[in-house]
Amino acid sequence: MSDTTITPDTPAAPSSPKREFRSLYAIDDLTRKRNAAERRFKAYGIGAILIGLFFLAVLAYSIIKEGIPAFTRTIVEVEFALTQEQFDAAEKELFKTKAYENFFIGALKTQLDESGMDVPFDEAAIERLVGKTGGTIREFFKSNPDQLGKPVEFELAASSRVDGYRNGRVTRETITDSRFLQKSDLDIVDALVEAEVIKTVFNWNFITGADSGVDNPGGAGIGASVVGSFFMMLVVLALSLPIGVAASIYLEEFAPQNRFTDLIEVNISNLAAVPSIVFGILGLAVFIQFMHLPQSAPLVGGLVLTLMTLPTIIISTRASLKAVPPSIRDAALGIGASKMQATFHHVLPLAMPGILTGTILGLAQALGETAPLLLIGMVGFVARGYPDGFIAGFTEPNSAMPAQIYTWAARADFAFYEKAWGGIIVLLVFLLTMNIIAIILRRRFERRW
Amino acid sequence: MSLFWLFLIILAIALVGYVLGRARALSSAGGERSALHSLPSYYGANVAMKAAVPAFLLLVIWLLAQPFYVNSEVSGLIPDTEIAEGSSRDLVLAEVRRAARGLENAVRSGAMTEEFASNARADISDVTTRLKEAGQIVTSEISQPILIAAQRYRSLSSIGNFYMSIAVILIAIGGALWGLRETKAEFRARNTVELGMRAILVGAASIAILTTIGIVLSLVFNTAEFFRIYPASDFFFGLTWAPSFSGRGGTSELGIIPLLWGTFYISFVALAVAVPIGLFAAIYLAEYASSRVRSTAKPLLEILAGIPTIVYGLFALLTVGPLLVSVFGDNGIGIMKAGTSVMTAGLVMGVMLIPFVSSLSDDIINAVPQAMRDGSYGLGATKSETVKQVILPAALPGIVGAVLLAASRAIGETMIVVLGAGAAARLSLNPFEAMTTVTAKIVSQLTGDADFASPVALVAFALGMTLFVVTLGLNIVALYIVRKYREQYD
Amino acid sequence: MNEMPKFEQATEMTESKISAKKVQVYYGDTHAIKDVDIEIQPRSVTAFIGPSGCGKSTFLRTLNRMNDTIDICRVQGSIKIDGEDIYDPKVDPVQLRAKVGMVFQKPNPFPKSIYDNVAYGPRIHGLARNKAQLDDIVSSSLQKAGLWDEVKDRLSEPGTGMSGGQQQRLCIARAIAVSPEVILMDEPCSALDPIATAKIEELIDELRANYTIVIVTHSMQQAARVSQRTAFFHLGVLVEEGSTDNIFTNPEDKRTQDYITGRFG
């Protein structure tokens, strides 16, 4: 092959630029600097993620640490026998309850002495620990005279300060003497704990109870507002699932390309970003002012939350409908099904897991929403009891979990804060359950085309 | 007859119609399914649809219209003298409605006889005590005209309900008969049913428009009402927010500027926290993280977005606030007086927005074509140089859109500021001072027993209007930018 | 087909620029490249041909460690440039890529001005001490890429606004601007029309004077037009490598013959 033509500027020609050889093994200064910048940049990224996770951890820690005490309560358990003579004597006294209290303190003293404890206490201290006991005791024996003379177990709720002491909310360092609790009382509490008179038990009342007055943080429970949330979610589910699916089917399968469709699309994407409080204003003005629906009713709350979650549900439903490949539609249409039949018989069932997942996540979002509920009157103190029946569950004034938490957080008494954190645990348990169901649904039925 | 039963009756009529229609279709074809135009169930569905849909429509319209009629009738019964100073006809009407409901419940629970409840000459104090004993909420002693009005209200409502039930049931039966008459073998039942279903689908999709209209109307009317009794210029340019709940709010100063300042200040702090952290997190997840890190860190971060805002509110009030006070408070630097402040709310809101910014930015960064990265790496650029000089400039419009969406979130956020920012409206630069926002004031003006005629309550609608317009504007701009950006790489 | 001047004699005498021995590439569990040995001559054009999915692009990307950006990709064996193993832990891929530039299948100018596109490489590698030097580098790179006359009046316009052929020449100019010694081209003309393709081929032929060029191409005509040596890949194996003339007129392997006569691929 020596007969090839050679032009003047052949590659081998000496005129071509000769580079100095730079070894790849030698890292130059600039590269070193650039690599340092690279490492810094990467560290910022890791730092950002760690900060985010750190906040998550702090949040989880505070919720658990502050909220767990709401699930326990401190009781004073005293075995106490009242003889017929004592009963008669007490009933003759001018200050009857006072007499009962004296008997009670006597019994308590004996119990303590038996366990080898000797801490001086008076009735004032007892009152600070458990409140007025005499009334409770008298009530019990008056209505159960047959129990006279027999030992009876009394379970009395300890005061919220004692509760706080047991939970570590109140310590010897932070306590200041007040009419609620004095430093010396803590010795009594310790002695009573030692004697197993003061015990910590699970607070069922918090799970099942209703909101209490501002002066009784110990008796407050979240049960009634859980029921309120439940009825609201029923309304949201019953309305938003069919409406959301119908709207999505229309937009995804039937809607022609025209201005009306565009208008709907623009509305949906904007409504998804409208602040939730504006939906509260809508509910107040339209459902309560205009339609005269009952105030504070879960029905109205459900309607407001439905309007709020519809855009979310429509967006996720459309995504699941879009994920069904067109070949399925073509196959159904090809054997003579109408478009409506193709959609309802073939596309919709295939999209259903995705739709359900989206709906559950939408419901979870609605369950945690607070602001609009406050405007339509579903504040915590409304939740004073359980509704009378199924229909009443929708129409009788009630609260919802987040609104109840807000009400507790807004109260002045610190003891309610514990309830608020506890309420958050209950709320998060519900949200977690819903999310896990959604994840399981997605994992189980996810289909890759 | 309660609505519930009426509802069931309509459904029952529809169901019977379905069965009859199906049977009739089959018999008209002489039992030959193939002679029918559509499947038998479509004939049934046609009848059911014609029975139920008009009946339900009538029911809804009647339910909406009746209160207007009853209210205007009853309103005429109340003499002007009954309307006390500082009250309004609406308030008295509300009282009438309450009394009527009380009577209704008392009769139902057996505390009153029907005759007693409708006896126009009944002794007022007796009625009041009986109502109270029956556990009905009665605010004060009921006066004679109010009792009469309440009784009239009750009788009008029950007459209305009676006629409504009759009319609705008749319409349902009529519709069913109409559907049955149509049912013949050659009738195109499927097309009719599908047309009806399509109408339902369009109706469902239109709810989005109705919601927007509802929002706009409820804001516009009440805002107009507010501006009738309070000058708009004072509202938009007033530097003081001092509502006075006593009297009719005549001495209230309701300037929005301090609220807007608080809103924007807190949002600014929130974005200053969320945008850098969210953006760097997104960059790391999109460009550096191995798929294992990505699949754990991303969902963990997104948990932050799934936590209800009330939780963040409590976190701000009870954890972050006291923490900041211990550093910046009187025992520390001494520039923070209480736990509630712009910083408290802003920080917590920033945490809430981190996943919002990061997942939006993540999507946007991933939308930058791989070819851009290859081009840059092929020239010997490091990852950070590629990110800073190629990817971020290319993704900038999308990221701006994401930040605007986050800003709109921050401005509309309520619970965190209600609990974390404080209640005092203030124009101050110190981020450790308590300030308040538009959303927090909407909540405080509209909760409790607000009198909707007074400016201190109506101002909430004007605030809501401002909030709606601002966030809507931000959203439209942001969505426009993001869409333009997506189109660029599609 | 063989009008292009050929320099086998001249090139074969010099030491090879790139020398690959027993190169294996794995994508996860897939063995994508098997036992590839090849010597690539300096200041010449080497073409990699073969049917789709044969591994020619993958092998090209191992030459400047672009596969590093793919998590699941592993490379074994030795690849030496000027006698230095580029997979040695001491080697920084950033410096390597400054020495071994790359041009991609689809023109991928950055969404920046034409000037900034070309100046990007010199800037990050710190090649210019001042604005005047940078201007020099930009104009000479654009000249070498044959684009200068077309764009000299609109350097501040975005690079994405040009025609496909111009964009690809801009990408070549961008690669030249960091003064690499090797330029890898991954099907640089596959997205271009015939006229733009002819221009690029002409440009490749000019660049040969100063750079070692490795080009992956789908088109056998293009390989024949621009390259001095050709390597045929099939199913991850380097089947045959030799002077372009030989490969196209007198292939040794049956598979090569089948491919160039159009029996598969």
PDB file of C-alpha atoms in Angstrom, chain A residues 1-2 4-7 9-12 16-31 34-35, chain C residues 6-9 43 82 84-86 88 90-92 94-96 99 124-126 179-181 208-211 245:
ATOM      1  CA  MET A   1       0.000   0.000   0.000  1.00  0.00           C
ATOM      2  CA  SER A   2       2.867   2.335  -0.646  1.00  0.00           C
ATOM      3  CA  THR A   4      -1.192   6.050  -1.597  1.00  0.00           C
ATOM      4  CA  THR A   5      -1.187   9.740  -2.302  1.00  0.00           C
ATOM      5  CA  ILE A   6       0.298  11.949   0.356  1.00  0.00           C
ATOM      6  CA  THR A   7      -0.832  15.498   0.709  1.00  0.00           C
ATOM      7  CA  ASP A   9      -0.420  18.373   5.522  1.00  0.00           C
ATOM      8  CA  THR A  10      -0.219  14.727   6.396  1.00  0.00           C
ATOM      9  CA  PRO A  11      -0.674  13.917  10.046  1.00  0.00           C
ATOM     10  CA  ALA A  12       2.880  12.802  10.233  1.00  0.00           C
ATOM     11  CA  SER A  16       1.622  19.785  13.226  1.00  0.00           C
ATOM     12  CA  PRO A  17       1.560  21.146  16.784  1.00  0.00           C
ATOM     13  CA  LYS A  18       3.509  19.086  19.263  1.00  0.00           C
ATOM     14  CA  ARG A  19       1.971  18.949  22.723  1.00  0.00           C
ATOM     15  CA  GLU A  20       3.965  18.538  25.850  1.00  0.00           C
ATOM     16  CA  PHE A  21       3.180  15.235  27.457  1.00  0.00           C
ATOM     17  CA  ARG A  22       1.013  15.498  30.559  1.00  0.00           C
ATOM     18  CA  SER A  23       0.755  12.370  32.602  1.00  0.00           C
ATOM     19  CA  LEU A  24      -2.698  11.292  33.703  1.00  0.00           C
ATOM     20  CA  TYR A  25      -1.198  10.010  36.949  1.00  0.00           C
ATOM     21  CA  ALA A  26      -0.173  13.479  38.076  1.00  0.00           C
ATOM     22  CA  ILE A  27      -3.122  15.350  39.488  1.00  0.00           C
ATOM     23  CA  ASP A  28      -2.591  19.066  38.913  1.00  0.00           C
ATOM     24  CA  ASP A  29      -3.480  21.779  41.403  1.00  0.00           C
ATOM     25  CA  LEU A  30      -6.549  22.978  39.585  1.00  0.00           C
ATOM     26  CA  THR A  31      -8.014  19.488  39.455  1.00  0.00           C
ATOM     27  CA  ARG A  34     -12.036  21.323  41.623  1.00  0.00           C
ATOM     28  CA  ASN A  35     -12.305  17.989  43.359  1.00  0.00           C
TER      29      ASN A  35
ATOM     30  CA  LYS C   6      -5.181   6.324   3.071  1.00  0.00           C
ATOM     31  CA  PHE C   7      -2.114   6.329   5.282  1.00  0.00           C
ATOM     32  CA  GLU C   8      -1.791   2.893   6.700  1.00  0.00           C
ATOM     33  CA  GLN C   9       1.920   2.854   6.118  1.00  0.00           C
ATOM     34  CA  ARG C  43      -3.611  11.051  14.275  1.00  0.00           C
ATOM     35  CA  ASP C  82       0.108   6.882  25.948  1.00  0.00           C
ATOM     36  CA  GLU C  84      -0.890   5.004  31.139  1.00  0.00           C
ATOM     37  CA  ASP C  85      -3.721   2.859  32.431  1.00  0.00           C
ATOM     38  CA  ILE C  86      -6.805   5.103  32.521  1.00  0.00           C
ATOM     39  CA  ASP C  88      -5.663   3.289  37.507  1.00  0.00           C
ATOM     40  CA  LYS C  90      -4.482   7.546  40.530  1.00  0.00           C
ATOM     41  CA  VAL C  91      -6.232   8.788  37.403  1.00  0.00           C
ATOM     42  CA  ASP C  92      -8.880  11.467  37.813  1.00  0.00           C
ATOM     43  CA  VAL C  94     -11.915  14.757  35.016  1.00  0.00           C
ATOM     44  CA  GLN C  95      -8.357  15.095  33.717  1.00  0.00           C
ATOM     45  CA  LEU C  96      -8.781  12.052  31.513  1.00  0.00           C
ATOM     46  CA  LYS C  99      -7.487  14.616  27.223  1.00  0.00           C
ATOM     47  CA  ILE C 124     -13.815  24.736  33.956  1.00  0.00           C
ATOM     48  CA  HIS C 125     -10.350  23.493  33.120  1.00  0.00           C
ATOM     49  CA  GLY C 126      -8.820  26.927  33.669  1.00  0.00           C
ATOM     50  CA  SER C 179      -7.498  20.815  23.331  1.00  0.00           C
ATOM     51  CA  PRO C 180      -7.940  17.084  23.749  1.00  0.00           C
ATOM     52  CA  GLU C 181      -5.623  14.553  22.140  1.00  0.00           C
ATOM     53  CA  ARG C 208      -7.286  13.989  11.686  1.00  0.00           C
ATOM     54  CA  ALA C 209      -4.178  16.095  11.249  1.00  0.00           C
ATOM     55  CA  ASN C 210      -4.092  17.006  14.924  1.00  0.00           C
ATOM     56  CA  TYR C 211      -6.254  14.537  16.802  1.00  0.00           C
ATOM     57  CA  ASP C 245      -9.548  -1.074   2.781  1.00  0.00           C
TER      58      ASP C 245
END
